[in-house]
XYZ file of C-alpha atoms in Angstrom:
582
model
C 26.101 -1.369 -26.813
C 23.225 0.300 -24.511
C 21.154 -0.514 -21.613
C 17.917 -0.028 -21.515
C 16.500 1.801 -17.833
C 12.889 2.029 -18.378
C 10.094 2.016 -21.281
C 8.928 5.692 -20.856
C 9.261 7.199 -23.875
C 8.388 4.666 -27.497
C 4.926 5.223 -25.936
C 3.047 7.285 -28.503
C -0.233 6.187 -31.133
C -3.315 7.559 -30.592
C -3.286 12.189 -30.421
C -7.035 12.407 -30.020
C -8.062 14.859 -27.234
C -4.089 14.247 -26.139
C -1.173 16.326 -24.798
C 2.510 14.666 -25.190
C 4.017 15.301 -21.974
C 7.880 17.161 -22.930
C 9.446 15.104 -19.703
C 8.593 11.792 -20.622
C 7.580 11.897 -23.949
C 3.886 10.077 -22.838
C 0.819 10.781 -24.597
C -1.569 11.928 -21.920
C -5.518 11.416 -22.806
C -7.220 13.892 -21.485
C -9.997 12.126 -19.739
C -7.500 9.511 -18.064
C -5.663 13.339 -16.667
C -9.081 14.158 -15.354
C -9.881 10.551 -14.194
C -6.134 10.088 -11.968
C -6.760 14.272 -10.741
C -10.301 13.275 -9.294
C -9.248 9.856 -7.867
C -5.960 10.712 -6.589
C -7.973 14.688 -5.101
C -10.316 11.675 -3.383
C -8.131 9.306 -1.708
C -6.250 12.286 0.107
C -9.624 14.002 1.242
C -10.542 9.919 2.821
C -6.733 9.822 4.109
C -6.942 13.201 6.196
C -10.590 11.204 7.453
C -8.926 8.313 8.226
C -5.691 10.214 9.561
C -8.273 12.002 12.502
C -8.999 9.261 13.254
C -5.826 7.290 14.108
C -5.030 10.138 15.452
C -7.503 9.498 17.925
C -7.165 6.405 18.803
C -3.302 6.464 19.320
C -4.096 8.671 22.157
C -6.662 6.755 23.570
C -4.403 3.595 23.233
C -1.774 5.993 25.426
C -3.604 4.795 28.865
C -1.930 8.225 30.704
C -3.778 10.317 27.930
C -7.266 7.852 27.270
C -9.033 10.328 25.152
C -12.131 8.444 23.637
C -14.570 6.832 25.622
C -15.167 2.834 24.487
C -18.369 3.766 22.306
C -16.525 6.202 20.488
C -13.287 4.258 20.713
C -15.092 1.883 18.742
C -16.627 3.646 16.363
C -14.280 5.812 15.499
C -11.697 1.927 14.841
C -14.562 0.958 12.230
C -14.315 4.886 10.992
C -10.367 4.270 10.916
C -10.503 1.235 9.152
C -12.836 1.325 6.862
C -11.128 4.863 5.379
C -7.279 3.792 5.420
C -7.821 -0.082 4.179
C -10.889 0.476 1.620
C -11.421 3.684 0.651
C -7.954 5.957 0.388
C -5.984 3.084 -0.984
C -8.311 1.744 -3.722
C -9.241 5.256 -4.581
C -5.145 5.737 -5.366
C -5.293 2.316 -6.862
C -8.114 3.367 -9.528
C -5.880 6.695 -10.155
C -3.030 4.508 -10.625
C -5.264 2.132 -13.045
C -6.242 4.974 -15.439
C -2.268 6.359 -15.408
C -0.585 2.777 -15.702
C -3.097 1.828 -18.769
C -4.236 4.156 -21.220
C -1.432 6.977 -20.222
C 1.335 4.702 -20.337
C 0.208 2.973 -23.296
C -0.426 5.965 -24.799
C -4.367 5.318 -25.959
C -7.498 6.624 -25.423
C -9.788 6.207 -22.342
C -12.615 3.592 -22.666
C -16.049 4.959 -22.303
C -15.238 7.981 -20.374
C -18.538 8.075 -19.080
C -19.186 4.668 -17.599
C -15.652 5.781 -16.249
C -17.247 8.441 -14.389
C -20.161 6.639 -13.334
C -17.649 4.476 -11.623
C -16.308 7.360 -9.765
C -19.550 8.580 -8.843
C -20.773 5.598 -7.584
C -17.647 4.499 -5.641
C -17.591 8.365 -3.979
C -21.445 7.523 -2.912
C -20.330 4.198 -1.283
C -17.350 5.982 0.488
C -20.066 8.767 1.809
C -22.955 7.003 2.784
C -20.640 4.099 4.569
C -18.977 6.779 6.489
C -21.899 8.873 7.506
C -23.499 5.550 8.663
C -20.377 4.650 11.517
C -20.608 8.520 12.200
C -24.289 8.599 13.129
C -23.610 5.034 15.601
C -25.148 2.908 13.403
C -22.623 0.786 12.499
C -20.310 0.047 15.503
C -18.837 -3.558 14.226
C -15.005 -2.132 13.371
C -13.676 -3.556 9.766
C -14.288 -7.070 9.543
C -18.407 -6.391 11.009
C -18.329 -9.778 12.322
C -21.725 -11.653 12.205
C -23.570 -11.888 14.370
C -22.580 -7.918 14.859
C -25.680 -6.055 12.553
C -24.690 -2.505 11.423
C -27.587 -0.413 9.254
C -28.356 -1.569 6.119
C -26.542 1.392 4.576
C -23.156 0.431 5.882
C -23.423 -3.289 3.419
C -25.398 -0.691 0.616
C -22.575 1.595 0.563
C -20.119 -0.818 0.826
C -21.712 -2.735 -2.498
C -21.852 1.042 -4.039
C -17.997 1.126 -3.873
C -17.422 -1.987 -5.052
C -19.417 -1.869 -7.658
C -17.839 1.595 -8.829
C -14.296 0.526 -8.399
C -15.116 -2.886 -10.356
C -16.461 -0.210 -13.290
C -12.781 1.012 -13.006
C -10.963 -2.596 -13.252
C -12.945 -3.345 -16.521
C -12.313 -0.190 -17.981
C -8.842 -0.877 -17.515
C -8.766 -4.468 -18.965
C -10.295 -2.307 -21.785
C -7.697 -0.115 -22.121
C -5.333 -2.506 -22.574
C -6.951 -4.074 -25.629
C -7.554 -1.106 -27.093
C -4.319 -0.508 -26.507
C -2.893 -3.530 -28.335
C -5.487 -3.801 -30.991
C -4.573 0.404 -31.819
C -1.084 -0.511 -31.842
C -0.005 2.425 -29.475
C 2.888 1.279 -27.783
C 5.520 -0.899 -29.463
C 6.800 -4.311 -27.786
C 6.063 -5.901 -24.616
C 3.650 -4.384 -22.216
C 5.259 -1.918 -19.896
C 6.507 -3.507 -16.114
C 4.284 -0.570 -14.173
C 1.531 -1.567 -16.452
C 1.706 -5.568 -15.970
C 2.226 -4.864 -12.461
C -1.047 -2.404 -12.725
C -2.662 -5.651 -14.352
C -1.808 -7.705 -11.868
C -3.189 -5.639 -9.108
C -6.540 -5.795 -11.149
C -6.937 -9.452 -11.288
C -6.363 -9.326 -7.992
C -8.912 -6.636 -7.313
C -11.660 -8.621 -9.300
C -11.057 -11.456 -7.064
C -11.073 -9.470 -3.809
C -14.152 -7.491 -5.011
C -16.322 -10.729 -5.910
C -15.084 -12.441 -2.619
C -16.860 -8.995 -1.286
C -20.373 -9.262 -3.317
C -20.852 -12.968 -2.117
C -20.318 -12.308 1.425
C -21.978 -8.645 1.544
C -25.268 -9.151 -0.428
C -25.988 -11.785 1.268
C -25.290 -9.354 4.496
C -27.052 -6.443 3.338
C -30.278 -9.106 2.751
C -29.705 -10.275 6.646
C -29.531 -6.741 8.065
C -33.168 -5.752 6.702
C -34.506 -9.208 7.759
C -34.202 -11.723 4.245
C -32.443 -14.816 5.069
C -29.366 -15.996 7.537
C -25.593 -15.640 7.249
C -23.503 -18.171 9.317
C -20.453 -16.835 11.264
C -18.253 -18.922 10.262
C -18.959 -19.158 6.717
C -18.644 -15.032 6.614
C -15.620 -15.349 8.313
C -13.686 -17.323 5.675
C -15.709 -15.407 2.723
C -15.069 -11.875 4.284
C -11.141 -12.611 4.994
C -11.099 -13.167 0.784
C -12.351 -9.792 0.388
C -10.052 -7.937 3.514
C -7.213 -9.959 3.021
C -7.326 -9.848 -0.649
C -7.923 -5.827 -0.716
C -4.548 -5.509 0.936
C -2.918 -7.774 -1.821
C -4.251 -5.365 -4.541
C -1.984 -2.715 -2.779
C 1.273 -4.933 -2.790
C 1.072 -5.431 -6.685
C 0.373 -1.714 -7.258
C 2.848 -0.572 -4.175
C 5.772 -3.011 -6.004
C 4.588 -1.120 -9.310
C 4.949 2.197 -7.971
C 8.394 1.197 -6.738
C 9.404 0.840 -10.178
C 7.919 3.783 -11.694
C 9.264 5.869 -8.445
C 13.183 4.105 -9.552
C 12.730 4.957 -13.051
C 11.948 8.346 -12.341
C 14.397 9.179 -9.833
C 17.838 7.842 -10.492
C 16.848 5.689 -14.124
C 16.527 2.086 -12.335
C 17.357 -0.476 -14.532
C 14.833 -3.566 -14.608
C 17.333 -6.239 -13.703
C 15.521 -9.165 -15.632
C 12.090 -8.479 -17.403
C 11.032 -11.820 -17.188
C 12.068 -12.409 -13.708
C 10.001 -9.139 -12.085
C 7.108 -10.561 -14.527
C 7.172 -14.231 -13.396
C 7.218 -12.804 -9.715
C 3.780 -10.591 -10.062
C 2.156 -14.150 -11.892
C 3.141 -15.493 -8.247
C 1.192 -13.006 -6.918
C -2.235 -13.480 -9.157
C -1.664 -17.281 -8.518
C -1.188 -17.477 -4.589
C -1.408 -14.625 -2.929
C -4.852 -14.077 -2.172
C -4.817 -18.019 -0.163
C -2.610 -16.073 2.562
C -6.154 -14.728 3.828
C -6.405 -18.100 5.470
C -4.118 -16.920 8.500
C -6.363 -14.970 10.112
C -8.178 -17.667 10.186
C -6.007 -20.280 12.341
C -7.449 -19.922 15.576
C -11.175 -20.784 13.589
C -12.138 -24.340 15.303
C -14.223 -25.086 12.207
C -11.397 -25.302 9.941
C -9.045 -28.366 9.633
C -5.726 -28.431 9.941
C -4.749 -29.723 6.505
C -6.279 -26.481 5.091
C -4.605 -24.287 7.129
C -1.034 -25.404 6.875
C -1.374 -26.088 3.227
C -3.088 -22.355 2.828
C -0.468 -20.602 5.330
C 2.606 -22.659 4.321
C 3.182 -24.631 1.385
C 1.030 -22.203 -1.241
C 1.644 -18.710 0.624
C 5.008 -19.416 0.443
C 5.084 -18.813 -3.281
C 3.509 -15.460 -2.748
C 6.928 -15.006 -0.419
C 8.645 -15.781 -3.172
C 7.427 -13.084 -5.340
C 7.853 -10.575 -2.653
C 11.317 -11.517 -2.581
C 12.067 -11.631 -5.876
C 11.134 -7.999 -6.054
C 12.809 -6.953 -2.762
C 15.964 -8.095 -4.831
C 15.676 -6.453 -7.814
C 14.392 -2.960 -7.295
C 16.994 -2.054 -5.194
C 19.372 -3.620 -7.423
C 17.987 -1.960 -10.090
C 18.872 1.583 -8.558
C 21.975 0.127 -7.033
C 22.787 -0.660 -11.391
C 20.713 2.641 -12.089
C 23.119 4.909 -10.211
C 26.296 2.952 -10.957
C 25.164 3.430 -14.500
C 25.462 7.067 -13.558
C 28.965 6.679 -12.461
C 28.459 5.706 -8.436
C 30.307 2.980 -8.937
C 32.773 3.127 -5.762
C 32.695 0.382 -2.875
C 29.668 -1.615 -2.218
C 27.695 1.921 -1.131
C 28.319 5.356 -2.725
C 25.252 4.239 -5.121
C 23.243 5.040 -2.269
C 25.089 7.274 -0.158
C 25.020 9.469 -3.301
C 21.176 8.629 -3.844
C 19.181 12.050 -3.592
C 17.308 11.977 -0.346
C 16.472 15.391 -0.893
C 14.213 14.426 -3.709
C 10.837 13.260 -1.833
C 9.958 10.620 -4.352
C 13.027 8.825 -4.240
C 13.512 9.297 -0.232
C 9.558 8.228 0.204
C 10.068 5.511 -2.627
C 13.284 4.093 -0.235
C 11.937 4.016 2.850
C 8.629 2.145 2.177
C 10.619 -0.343 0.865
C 13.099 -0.892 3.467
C 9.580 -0.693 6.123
C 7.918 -2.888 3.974
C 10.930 -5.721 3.389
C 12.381 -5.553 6.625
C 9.467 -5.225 9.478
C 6.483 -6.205 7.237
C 8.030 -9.554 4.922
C 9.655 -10.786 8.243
C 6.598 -10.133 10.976
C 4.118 -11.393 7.667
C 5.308 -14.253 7.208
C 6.732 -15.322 11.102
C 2.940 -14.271 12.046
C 1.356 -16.374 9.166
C 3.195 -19.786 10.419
C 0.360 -21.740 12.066
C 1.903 -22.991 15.145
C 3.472 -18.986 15.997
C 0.110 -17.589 15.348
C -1.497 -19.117 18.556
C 0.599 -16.111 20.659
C -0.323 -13.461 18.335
C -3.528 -13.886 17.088
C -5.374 -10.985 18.576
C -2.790 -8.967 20.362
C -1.217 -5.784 19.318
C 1.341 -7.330 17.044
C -1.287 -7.929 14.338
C -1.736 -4.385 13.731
C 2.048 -3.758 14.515
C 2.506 -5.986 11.466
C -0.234 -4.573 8.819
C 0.941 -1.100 9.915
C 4.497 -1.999 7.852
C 2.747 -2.763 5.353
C -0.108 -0.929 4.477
C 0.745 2.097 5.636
C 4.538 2.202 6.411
C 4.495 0.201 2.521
C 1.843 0.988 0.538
C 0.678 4.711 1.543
C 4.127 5.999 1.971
C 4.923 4.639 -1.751
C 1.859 6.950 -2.781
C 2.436 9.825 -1.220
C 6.006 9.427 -2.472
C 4.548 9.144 -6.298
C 2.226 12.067 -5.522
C 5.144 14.491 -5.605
C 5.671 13.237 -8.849
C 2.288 13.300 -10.138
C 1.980 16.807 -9.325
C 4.388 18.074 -11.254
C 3.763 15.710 -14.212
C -0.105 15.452 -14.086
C -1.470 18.564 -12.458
C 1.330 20.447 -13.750
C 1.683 22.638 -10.587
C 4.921 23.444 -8.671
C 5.213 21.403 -5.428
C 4.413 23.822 -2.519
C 5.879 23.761 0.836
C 9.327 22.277 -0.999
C 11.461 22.503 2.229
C 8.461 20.859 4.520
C 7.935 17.827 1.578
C 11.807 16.980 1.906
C 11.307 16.385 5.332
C 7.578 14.696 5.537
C 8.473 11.255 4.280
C 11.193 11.005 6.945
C 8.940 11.984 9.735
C 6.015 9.803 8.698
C 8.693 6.827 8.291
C 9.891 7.163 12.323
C 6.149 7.813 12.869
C 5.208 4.968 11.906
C 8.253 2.468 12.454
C 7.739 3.699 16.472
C 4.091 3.124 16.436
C 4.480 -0.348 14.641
C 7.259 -1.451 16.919
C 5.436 -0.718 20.142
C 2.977 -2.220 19.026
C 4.409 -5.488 18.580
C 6.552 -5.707 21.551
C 3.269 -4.296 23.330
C 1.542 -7.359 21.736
C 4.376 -9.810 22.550
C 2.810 -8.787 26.217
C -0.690 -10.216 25.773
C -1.728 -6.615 25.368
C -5.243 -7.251 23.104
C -5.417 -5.511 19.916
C -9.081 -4.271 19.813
C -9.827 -3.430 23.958
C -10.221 0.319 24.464
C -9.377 0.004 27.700
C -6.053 -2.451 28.960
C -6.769 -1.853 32.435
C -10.493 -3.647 32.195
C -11.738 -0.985 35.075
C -14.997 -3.258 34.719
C -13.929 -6.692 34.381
C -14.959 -9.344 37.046
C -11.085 -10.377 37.265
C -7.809 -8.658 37.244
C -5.223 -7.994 34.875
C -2.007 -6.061 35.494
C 0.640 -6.607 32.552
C 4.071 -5.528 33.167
C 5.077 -1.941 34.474
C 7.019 -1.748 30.117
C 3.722 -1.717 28.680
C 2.952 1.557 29.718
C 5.788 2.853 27.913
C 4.810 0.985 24.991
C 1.363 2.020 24.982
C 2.931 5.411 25.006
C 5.197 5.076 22.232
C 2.107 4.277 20.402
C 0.927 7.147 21.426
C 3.777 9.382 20.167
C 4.413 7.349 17.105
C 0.873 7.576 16.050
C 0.980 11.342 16.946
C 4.196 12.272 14.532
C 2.930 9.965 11.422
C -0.381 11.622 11.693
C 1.683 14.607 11.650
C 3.258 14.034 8.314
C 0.181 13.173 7.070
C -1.209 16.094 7.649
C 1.973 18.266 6.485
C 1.067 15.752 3.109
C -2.124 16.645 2.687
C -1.496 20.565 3.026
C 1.031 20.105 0.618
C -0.861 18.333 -2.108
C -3.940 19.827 -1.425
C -1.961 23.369 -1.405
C 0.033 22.115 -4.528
C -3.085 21.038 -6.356
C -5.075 23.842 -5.673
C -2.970 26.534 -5.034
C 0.423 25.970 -6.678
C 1.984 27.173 -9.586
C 1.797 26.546 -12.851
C 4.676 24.914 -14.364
C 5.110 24.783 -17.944
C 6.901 21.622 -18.423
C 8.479 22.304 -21.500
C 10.656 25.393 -20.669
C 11.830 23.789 -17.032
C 15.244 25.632 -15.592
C 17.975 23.795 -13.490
C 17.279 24.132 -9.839
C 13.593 25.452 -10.003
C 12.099 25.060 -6.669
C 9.227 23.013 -6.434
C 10.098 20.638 -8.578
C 11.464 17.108 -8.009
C 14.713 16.610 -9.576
C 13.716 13.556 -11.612
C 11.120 16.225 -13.192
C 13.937 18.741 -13.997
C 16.179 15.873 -15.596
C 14.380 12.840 -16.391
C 17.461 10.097 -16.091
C 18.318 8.366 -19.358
C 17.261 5.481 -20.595
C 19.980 4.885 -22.772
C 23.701 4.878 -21.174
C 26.828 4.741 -23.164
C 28.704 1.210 -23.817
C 31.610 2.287 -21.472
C 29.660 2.739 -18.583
C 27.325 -0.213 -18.772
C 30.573 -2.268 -19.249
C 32.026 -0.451 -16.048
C 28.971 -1.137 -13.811
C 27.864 -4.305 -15.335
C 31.450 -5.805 -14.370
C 30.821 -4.658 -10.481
C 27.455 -5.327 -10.269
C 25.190 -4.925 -7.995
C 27.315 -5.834 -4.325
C 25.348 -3.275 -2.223
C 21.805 -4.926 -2.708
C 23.733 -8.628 -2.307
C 24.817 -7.060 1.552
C 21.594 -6.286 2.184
C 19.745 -8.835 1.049
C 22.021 -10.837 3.525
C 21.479 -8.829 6.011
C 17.574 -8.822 5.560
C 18.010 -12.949 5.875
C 19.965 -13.067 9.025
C 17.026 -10.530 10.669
C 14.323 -12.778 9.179
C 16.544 -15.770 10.644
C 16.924 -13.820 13.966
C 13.028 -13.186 14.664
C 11.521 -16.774 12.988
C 12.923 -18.659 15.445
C 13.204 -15.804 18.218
C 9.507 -16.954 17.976
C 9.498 -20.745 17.884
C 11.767 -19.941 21.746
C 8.691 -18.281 22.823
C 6.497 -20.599 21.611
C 8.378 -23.571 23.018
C 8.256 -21.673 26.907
C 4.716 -20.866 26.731
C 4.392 -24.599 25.840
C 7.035 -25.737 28.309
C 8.916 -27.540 25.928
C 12.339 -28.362 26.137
C-alpha cells in the first residue's frame, strides 16, 4: 500500500520545443516558460508601483507625519488601487494560468502569438491607465464612482487590460483541450490546475461584468450617452468584487502547489477540495452584493438572500479548504515521520524555507482575520457600523494582500529556481521577508479595524476635517491607531521592497543553477528544490500516520471557530448599543 502526495510527475506527452524539468519530472513548453517569466517580471515591476504608493499613504494616514496633501492623497489611493487590486495580481494570475495549464499538463502553448498579443495589450492598459491618474486626470480612486468623470484613457486602458487578460483566459481553456484531446497527462485533471480553472471562470465573469459597465463609461466620458449611478454601482461591484474572487481560487491553488512542494502535502479528499472550488464558480461572485447594503435602491430581499443564504456557500468552500490544506501538511509531514503529539508536524515544519513559511502565514492571515472580518462584515444588519470606515480596508488587507500576494511572493521563490533557473539571491534576507511583511501587514490591518470600529472614515485624507463647518474629535486611541497604520504600512512596504530586490536581483542577476546536478545544502535554493518530497510513502508509514490522523489541524480548526464565535457576536453587542437595544 502507498499514498499518493501530489500529481507532479505522470505529467509528460507532447516534447516539441520542450525541456523536462529533472525536479519534477514536468514537461516545460518553452513559450508557456517565456509567457509565466514576462507575466510574473510584470506584476512585480506594478507591485513596487503600487508598494510607493501605500507607502505613501500610510504616512499620510499617520496624522503626526501627514505627508500628502488631499489632491495627491487622492490620487495617489486611485494610483494604489488600481496597481495592487487589478494590475499586479491578475498579471501573477495570467503567469499562474500559462504554468497551471499547458506546463502542468505537460502540452504545448496555444497560439503563442495571440498569447503575446494578450500580454502586449494588457501591459498597454496597465501603462496608459497609470500615466492617466499620474498626470491628474483621473482622480475618482478604484471604484470611479459616477457621476466622478476621469479621461477617457483611464476606461480605454482599463478595456485594453481586460481585453488582453481575457486573450489569456481563452488561451487557457485552450490548453486544456488540447491537453485532453493530445492525451498528455494521464487521469483526472491536476487539483492546481482545476483550481487554475476555476479562477478562470471566475475571471470571465468578473471581466464581462467589467466590459458592460466600462464601455458604456468610456462612451459617457467623451460625451455618447448616460450611465446611472446606481446601475454602475451594482454592475461595477461584479467586476471589483469579482476580481478579488479570481485571486481566492488561484491563492487556494497556490496553497496546494506551495504544500506539495514543501513538505509533500497530501490532498486529503480529491473530490472534496474539487466540490469546494465548484462552490466557488457557483456563488461566490453574488458576495459583491455587500458593498452594496447601505444602496437605498436595492431591496432588502436581495440583499439578505445575496449576503446570507447564497454567500454562505462560498463560506463553505473557503472552509472546506481552510481544513484540508493544513491537514494535508499536518498528514504530509506525519507521512515523513512527525508523528508525535498533536504538533511536532509543525513545530518541525521548515520555516526557514520561504515558500513554505510565506505559504503558512497567508493562510493563517487569510483564515483567521480575513474569513472571520469577511463574513461578520458581509452580514447585513453589522454592515450599517462598518460600511465606510477603516475596517473595510482592515478587512480586504487580510485578504488580498496579507492572503493572496503573500501566497505569490511565497511561490516566487519557487518559481525562480524551477522556471528561471537562477539561484535565489539575498538567501538570508528572503528567510526573513515573509515574516516581516506578515507583522507588516497584520499591524496595519488591525489598526485599521479597531481605528474603524471608531467611526474613523476609510477614504478622508484628513481625520481632523481642518475645513469642515462642524467638529469632530474621536478619541485620544485613534491617534495611536492611525500610527500603527503608519508603522505597519511602513515595515510591509519594507518587505516588499526587500521582495522585489530579491526577485528582481534573482531574475536578473542570479546564478545559474543547473537543476539536474543540485548538491545538498546549496545556498540559494529552497529546500523543496534540493529534495522534492515523495509522492509515494511506504505502507508502514501511511498506516502509522493514517491511524493518528490529522489532530493538530482538528485544534485549530476549533480554535479558528471559537474566534469567529468570539467577534460575530462581539458585533451584534455593538450593534445592539448603537441601537439601544436591550
Amino acid at each position: 500500500m502507498s499514498v499518493e502526495a501530489f500529481p507532479l510527475s505522470n505529467l509528460f506527452g507532447w516534447r516539441g520545443r520542450a525541456r523536462t524539468c529533472p525536479v519534477t519530472g514536468l514537461v516545460v513548453n518553452r513559450e508557456s516558460e517565456r509567457l509565466v517569466r514576462w507575466n510574473g517580471v510584470v506584476a512585480i515591476v506594478f507591485l513596487l508601483l503600487g508598494t510607493i504608493a501605500a507607502l505613501l499613504l500610510a504616512l499620510t494616514r499617520w496624522q503626526a507625519v501627514h505627508l500628502l496633501a488631499p489632491i495627491w492623497f487622492y490620487r495617489i489611493l486611485t494610483l494604489h488601487g488600481m496597481n495592487m487590486l487589478i494590475f499586479f495580481i491578475l498579471f501573477f494570475e495570467m503567469a499562474i494560468l500559462y504554468f497551471a495549464g499547458p506546463v502542468m499538463l505537460g502540452s504545448r502553448q496555444p497560439a503563442p502569438k495571440t498569447a503575446w498579443t494578450g500580454f502586449v495589450l494588457m501591459l498597454a492598459g496597465a501603462l496608459m491607465t497609470n500615466a492617466t491618474i499620474l498626470a491628474g486626470r483621473a482622480d475618482v480612486l478604484f471604484t470611479s464612482y459616477v457621476p466622478l468623470k476621469a479621461h477617457p484613457l483611464f476606461y480605454l486602458g482599463i478595456i485594453l487590460f481586460a481585453v488582453g487578460a481575457l486573450i489569456a483566459v481563452i488561451l487557457f481553456f485552450a490548453a486544456l483541450v488540447i491537453a485532453r484531446r493530445e492525451k498528455s497527462y494521464e487521469g483526472s485533471m491536476p487539483l492546481v490546475t482545476f483550481g487554475a480553472l476555476t479562477a478562470a471562470i471566475i475571471a470571465v465573469i468578473t471581466l464581462l461584468h467589467g466590459a458592460a459597465i466600462y464601455i458604456p463609461t468610456f462612451l459617457w466620458s467623451i460625451g455618447i450617452g448616460e450611465v446611472d449611478p446606481q446601475v454602475y454601482r451594482m454592475v461595477w461591484w461584479g467586476l471589483g468584487h469579482s476580481s478579488q474572487q479570481i485571486n481566492v481560487a488561484a491563492m487556494v491553488s497556490v496553497w496546494y502547489l506551495l504544500g506539495a512542494l514543501t513538505v509533500g502535502a497530501v490532498v486529503v479528499n480529491q473530490k472534496i477540495s474539487r466540490w469546494a472550488f465548484v462552490l466557488y464558480v457557483l456563488f461566490i461572485s453574488m458576495a459583491s452584493a455587500h458593498h452594496l447594503l447601505v444602496d437605498p435602491g436595492l431591496g432588502p430581499a436581495w440583499k439578505i438572500w445575496n449576503t446570507s443564504y447564497a454567500m454562505y456557500l462560498a463560506v463553505l468552500a473557503s472552509m472546506i479548504h481552510g481544513f484540508t490544506v493544513p491537514a494535508g501538511v499536518e498528514m504530509g509531514m506525519r507521512l515523513r515521520g512527525f508523528v508525535r503529539g498533536s504538533f511536532e508536524w509543525l513545530r518541525r515544519a521548515p520555516w526557514s524555507d520561504p515558500g513554505f513559511s510565506g505559504f503558512w502565514l497567508s493562510l493563517v492571515i487569510f483564515g483567521f482575520m480575513g474569513g472571520i472580518t469577511g463574513v461578520t462584515q458581509g452580514t447585513e444588519q453589522i454592515n450599517i457600523i462598518v460600511h465606510n470606515t477603516l475596517r473595510v480596508p482592515g478587512h480586504f488587507h487580510v485578504t488580498v494582500v496579507g492572503g493572496t500576494a503573500l501566497s505569490f511572493m511565497a511561490l516566487t521563490y519557487y518559481l525562480i529556481p524551477l522556471v528561471y533557473r537562477r539561484r535565489v539571491r539575498f538567501w538570508r534576507l528572503a528567510k526573513w521577508q515573509p515574516f516581516l511583511f506578515a507583522a507588516g501587514i497584520v499591524l496595519l490591518s488591525m489598526s485599521m479595524t479597531f481605528a474603524g470600529s471608531f467611526g474613523v472614515p476609510r477614504r478622508h485624507a484628513d481625520i481632523t476635517f481642518p475645513q469642515a463647518p462642524f467638529t469632530l474629535e474621536f478619541p485620544p486611541v485613534v491617534d495611536l491607531l492611525m500610527a500603527g497604520i503608519g508603522i505597519g504600512g511602513s515595515l510591509a512596504a519594507l518587505a516588499v521592497l526587500m521582495f522585489v530586490a530579491i526577485a528582481v536581483g534573482s531574475v536578473f542577476f542570479g546564478r545559474p543553477l543547473d537543476l539536474a546536478n543540485l548538491k545538498p545544502g546549496e545556498v540559494g535554493v529552497p529546500q523543496g528544490v534540493l529534495r522534492l518530497p515523495p509522492q509515494t510513502y511506504p505502507a508502514e508509514s501511511s498506516e502509522r500516520a493514517h491511524g493518528v490522523g490529522t489532530p493538530g489541524t482538528v485544534i485549530l480548526v476549533f480554535v479558528f471557530l471559537a474566534v469567529f464565535i468570539l467577534y460575530y457576536f462581539t458585533n451584534w453587542k455593538i450593534l445592539s448599543m448603537i441601537w439601544k437595544m436591550g
